Amino acid sequence: KQWYQRRVAITAGVNSEIEKSGIGAEKFDAIFCVAGGWAGGDAANKDFVKNTDLMMKQSIWTSVISANVAAHHLKEGGVLTLAGAEPCLEGTSFMIGYGLSKAAVHQLTASLAQSGGGLPTGAVVQCILPKTLDTPMNRKFMANADFTTWTPMSYITEMFTKWAEDPSSRHPNGALVKILTIDSITTETVV
């Protein structure tokens, strides 16, 4: 399916779930887009175009659709969080499609944060930039890595919960939030 068709289907699904839930016209405090994936390859790689297409679907499409859902279902003063990536602040020659798609999410964040970006009044958009998340798939494919440099998913969920419940804990609107873990200690820095 084309992404417009997916957006229509997802939006219809969100609207249906909202109707079923009985919350009526009530809006959400927070919307978190955590979709993504990874595929590598430089421009000479035989799977370069295929991998780039996959990365666009997994990162750009999901972020754009989440932004559209937020424009219609996020409360005034709510928070939308998107998933970028710290390595994609620079060139990513060995994973061009991944870098391209995450850099687009960084740009989407900046655009949504501007006046006229389409989000509700007072809403904040933030983009997390982890280096490596401690997920089962990452452990499977990088079994010999130093896990003390990987950000635990519990840190991410606690951070998202804090941002949803306490607006004063959020970073400025449009922030790219670098999440770095060293020796199992995780910090957040706006870049």
CSV table of C-alpha atoms in Angstrom, one decimal:
chain,number,residue,atom,x,y,z
A,1,LYS,CA,0.0,0.0,0.0
A,2,GLN,CA,1.0,3.6,-0.5
A,3,TRP,CA,1.5,5.6,2.6
A,4,TYR,CA,-1.5,7.8,2.0
A,5,GLN,CA,-3.7,4.7,2.0
A,6,ARG,CA,-2.0,3.5,5.2
A,7,ARG,CA,-2.6,6.9,6.8
A,8,VAL,CA,-6.3,6.7,5.9
A,9,ALA,CA,-6.5,3.1,7.3
A,10,ILE,CA,-4.6,4.0,10.5
A,11,THR,CA,-6.6,7.2,11.1
A,12,ALA,CA,-9.8,5.3,10.6
A,13,GLY,CA,-8.5,2.6,13.1
A,14,VAL,CA,-7.6,5.3,15.7
A,15,ASN,CA,-11.0,6.9,15.3
A,16,SER,CA,-12.7,3.5,15.7
A,17,GLU,CA,-10.8,2.7,18.8
A,18,ILE,CA,-11.6,6.1,20.3
A,19,GLU,CA,-15.3,5.5,19.6
A,20,LYS,CA,-15.1,2.1,21.2
A,21,SER,CA,-13.3,3.4,24.3
A,22,GLY,CA,-16.1,5.8,25.2
A,23,ILE,CA,-13.7,8.7,25.7
A,24,GLY,CA,-15.7,10.8,23.2
A,25,ALA,CA,-14.1,14.0,22.2
A,26,GLU,CA,-11.4,13.8,24.9
A,27,LYS,CA,-7.9,14.1,23.5
A,28,PHE,CA,-4.6,12.4,24.4
A,29,ASP,CA,-2.0,13.9,26.7
A,30,ALA,CA,0.8,12.3,24.7
A,31,ILE,CA,1.4,10.4,21.5
A,32,PHE,CA,4.6,8.4,21.1
A,33,CYS,CA,5.9,7.2,17.8
A,34,VAL,CA,8.4,4.4,18.5
A,35,ALA,CA,8.3,2.6,15.2
A,36,GLY,CA,11.6,2.0,13.4
A,37,GLY,CA,14.1,-0.5,12.3
A,38,TRP,CA,17.5,-0.8,10.8
A,39,ALA,CA,18.9,-1.7,7.5
A,40,GLY,CA,22.4,-0.9,6.3
A,41,GLY,CA,24.1,-0.4,3.0
A,42,ASP,CA,26.0,2.2,1.0
A,43,ALA,CA,25.0,3.4,-2.5
A,44,ALA,CA,26.8,0.5,-4.2
A,45,ASN,CA,25.1,-2.2,-2.1
A,46,LYS,CA,22.8,-4.4,-4.1
A,47,ASP,CA,19.9,-3.8,-1.6
A,48,PHE,CA,20.5,0.0,-1.3
A,49,VAL,CA,17.2,1.1,-2.9
A,50,LYS,CA,15.2,-1.7,-1.3
A,51,ASN,CA,16.7,-0.9,2.2
A,52,THR,CA,16.2,2.8,1.8
A,53,ASP,CA,12.5,2.2,0.9
A,54,LEU,CA,12.1,0.0,4.0
A,55,MET,CA,13.7,2.7,6.2
A,56,MET,CA,11.5,5.4,4.8
A,57,LYS,CA,8.4,3.2,5.6
A,58,GLN,CA,9.6,2.4,9.1
A,59,SER,CA,10.7,5.8,10.1
A,60,ILE,CA,9.3,8.6,7.9
A,61,TRP,CA,5.9,7.2,7.2
A,62,THR,CA,5.2,6.3,10.8
A,63,SER,CA,6.4,9.7,12.0
A,64,VAL,CA,4.3,11.6,9.5
A,65,ILE,CA,1.2,9.5,10.3
A,66,SER,CA,1.8,10.0,14.0
A,67,ALA,CA,2.1,13.8,13.4
A,68,ASN,CA,-1.2,13.7,11.5
A,69,VAL,CA,-2.9,11.7,14.3
A,70,ALA,CA,-1.4,14.2,16.9
A,71,ALA,CA,-2.8,17.2,14.9
A,72,HIS,CA,-6.3,15.8,15.4
A,73,HIS,CA,-6.2,13.9,18.7
A,74,LEU,CA,-3.5,15.5,20.9
A,75,LYS,CA,-4.6,17.8,23.7
A,76,GLU,CA,-3.6,21.4,23.7
A,77,GLY,CA,-0.3,21.5,25.6
A,78,GLY,CA,0.2,17.8,24.9
A,79,VAL,CA,3.5,16.1,23.8
A,80,LEU,CA,4.3,14.3,20.5
A,81,THR,CA,7.5,12.3,20.6
A,82,LEU,CA,9.2,10.9,17.5
A,83,ALA,CA,12.2,8.6,17.2
A,84,GLY,CA,15.3,9.9,15.4
A,85,ALA,CA,18.9,8.6,16.0
A,86,GLU,CA,22.1,10.1,17.3
A,87,PRO,CA,24.4,8.7,14.6
A,88,CYS,CA,22.2,10.4,12.0
A,89,LEU,CA,23.3,13.9,13.0
A,90,GLU,CA,26.2,13.2,10.7
A,91,GLY,CA,26.8,11.2,7.5
A,92,THR,CA,26.0,7.5,7.7
A,93,SER,CA,27.9,6.0,4.7
A,94,PHE,CA,27.4,2.4,5.8
A,95,MET,CA,23.7,2.8,6.4
A,96,ILE,CA,22.6,5.6,4.0
A,97,GLY,CA,18.9,4.7,3.9
A,98,TYR,CA,18.7,4.6,7.7
A,99,GLY,CA,20.5,7.9,8.1
A,100,LEU,CA,18.4,9.5,5.4
A,101,SER,CA,15.1,8.5,7.0
A,102,LYS,CA,16.1,9.4,10.6
A,103,ALA,CA,17.4,12.8,9.4
A,104,ALA,CA,14.0,13.4,7.8
A,105,VAL,CA,12.4,12.7,11.2
A,106,HIS,CA,14.7,15.3,12.7
A,107,GLN,CA,13.6,17.8,10.1
A,108,LEU,CA,9.9,16.9,10.7
A,109,THR,CA,10.4,17.6,14.4
A,110,ALA,CA,11.7,21.1,13.6
A,111,SER,CA,8.9,21.8,11.2
A,112,LEU,CA,6.1,20.6,13.5
A,113,ALA,CA,7.6,22.8,16.3
A,114,GLN,CA,7.2,26.0,14.2
A,115,SER,CA,4.2,28.2,14.4
A,116,GLY,CA,1.8,26.9,11.7
A,117,GLY,CA,3.2,23.3,12.0
A,118,GLY,CA,-0.3,22.0,12.6
A,119,LEU,CA,-0.1,20.7,16.2
A,120,PRO,CA,-2.6,21.9,18.8
A,121,THR,CA,-1.9,25.1,20.7
A,122,GLY,CA,0.8,24.7,23.2
A,123,ALA,CA,1.7,21.2,22.1
A,124,VAL,CA,5.4,20.2,22.2
A,125,VAL,CA,7.2,17.9,19.8
A,126,GLN,CA,10.4,16.2,20.8
A,127,CYS,CA,12.6,13.8,19.0
A,128,ILE,CA,14.7,11.3,20.9
A,129,LEU,CA,18.1,10.5,19.5
A,130,PRO,CA,19.4,7.3,21.1
A,131,LYS,CA,22.6,5.7,19.9
A,132,THR,CA,21.7,2.1,20.6
A,133,LEU,CA,18.6,0.8,22.4
A,134,ASP,CA,18.8,-2.3,24.5
A,135,THR,CA,16.2,-4.4,22.6
A,136,PRO,CA,16.0,-8.2,22.0
A,137,MET,CA,16.7,-7.7,18.3
A,138,ASN,CA,19.8,-5.6,19.0
A,139,ARG,CA,21.0,-8.2,21.4
A,140,LYS,CA,20.4,-11.0,18.9
A,141,PHE,CA,22.3,-9.3,16.1
A,142,MET,CA,25.1,-7.7,18.2
A,143,ALA,CA,25.5,-10.3,20.9
A,144,ASN,CA,29.2,-9.4,21.5
A,145,ALA,CA,28.6,-5.7,22.0
A,146,ASP,CA,29.2,-3.7,25.2
A,147,PHE,CA,25.7,-3.5,26.6
A,148,THR,CA,26.8,-0.9,29.2
A,149,THR,CA,26.6,1.6,26.3
A,150,TRP,CA,23.1,0.7,25.3
A,151,THR,CA,20.1,2.6,26.6
A,152,PRO,CA,17.6,0.4,28.5
A,153,MET,CA,14.1,0.5,27.3
A,154,SER,CA,13.0,1.1,30.9
A,155,TYR,CA,14.8,4.5,30.7
A,156,ILE,CA,12.8,5.4,27.6
A,157,THR,CA,9.4,4.4,29.1
A,158,GLU,CA,10.1,6.3,32.3
A,159,MET,CA,11.2,9.3,30.3
A,160,PHE,CA,8.0,9.2,28.1
A,161,THR,CA,5.8,8.8,31.2
A,162,LYS,CA,7.5,11.8,32.9
A,163,TRP,CA,7.0,13.9,29.7
A,164,ALA,CA,3.3,12.9,29.5
A,165,GLU,CA,2.5,13.5,33.1
A,166,ASP,CA,4.7,16.5,33.9
A,167,PRO,CA,4.9,19.2,31.2
A,168,SER,CA,7.7,21.0,33.1
A,169,SER,CA,9.9,17.9,32.6
A,170,ARG,CA,9.8,18.3,28.8
A,171,HIS,CA,12.6,19.8,26.7
A,172,PRO,CA,11.9,22.9,24.6
A,173,ASN,CA,9.5,22.5,21.6
A,174,GLY,CA,11.4,21.0,18.6
A,175,ALA,CA,14.2,19.6,20.8
A,176,LEU,CA,16.4,16.8,19.4
A,177,VAL,CA,17.2,14.9,22.6
A,178,LYS,CA,20.4,13.0,22.5
A,179,ILE,CA,20.3,9.9,24.8
A,180,LEU,CA,23.7,8.6,25.7
A,181,THR,CA,24.5,5.7,27.9
A,182,ILE,CA,28.0,5.2,29.2
A,183,ASP,CA,28.9,2.6,31.9
A,184,SER,CA,25.1,1.9,32.3
A,185,ILE,CA,24.4,5.6,33.2
A,186,THR,CA,22.1,7.4,30.8
A,187,THR,CA,21.9,11.1,30.2
A,188,GLU,CA,19.8,13.4,28.0
A,189,THR,CA,21.2,16.4,26.1
A,190,VAL,CA,19.4,18.7,23.7
A,191,VAL,CA,21.5,19.1,20.6
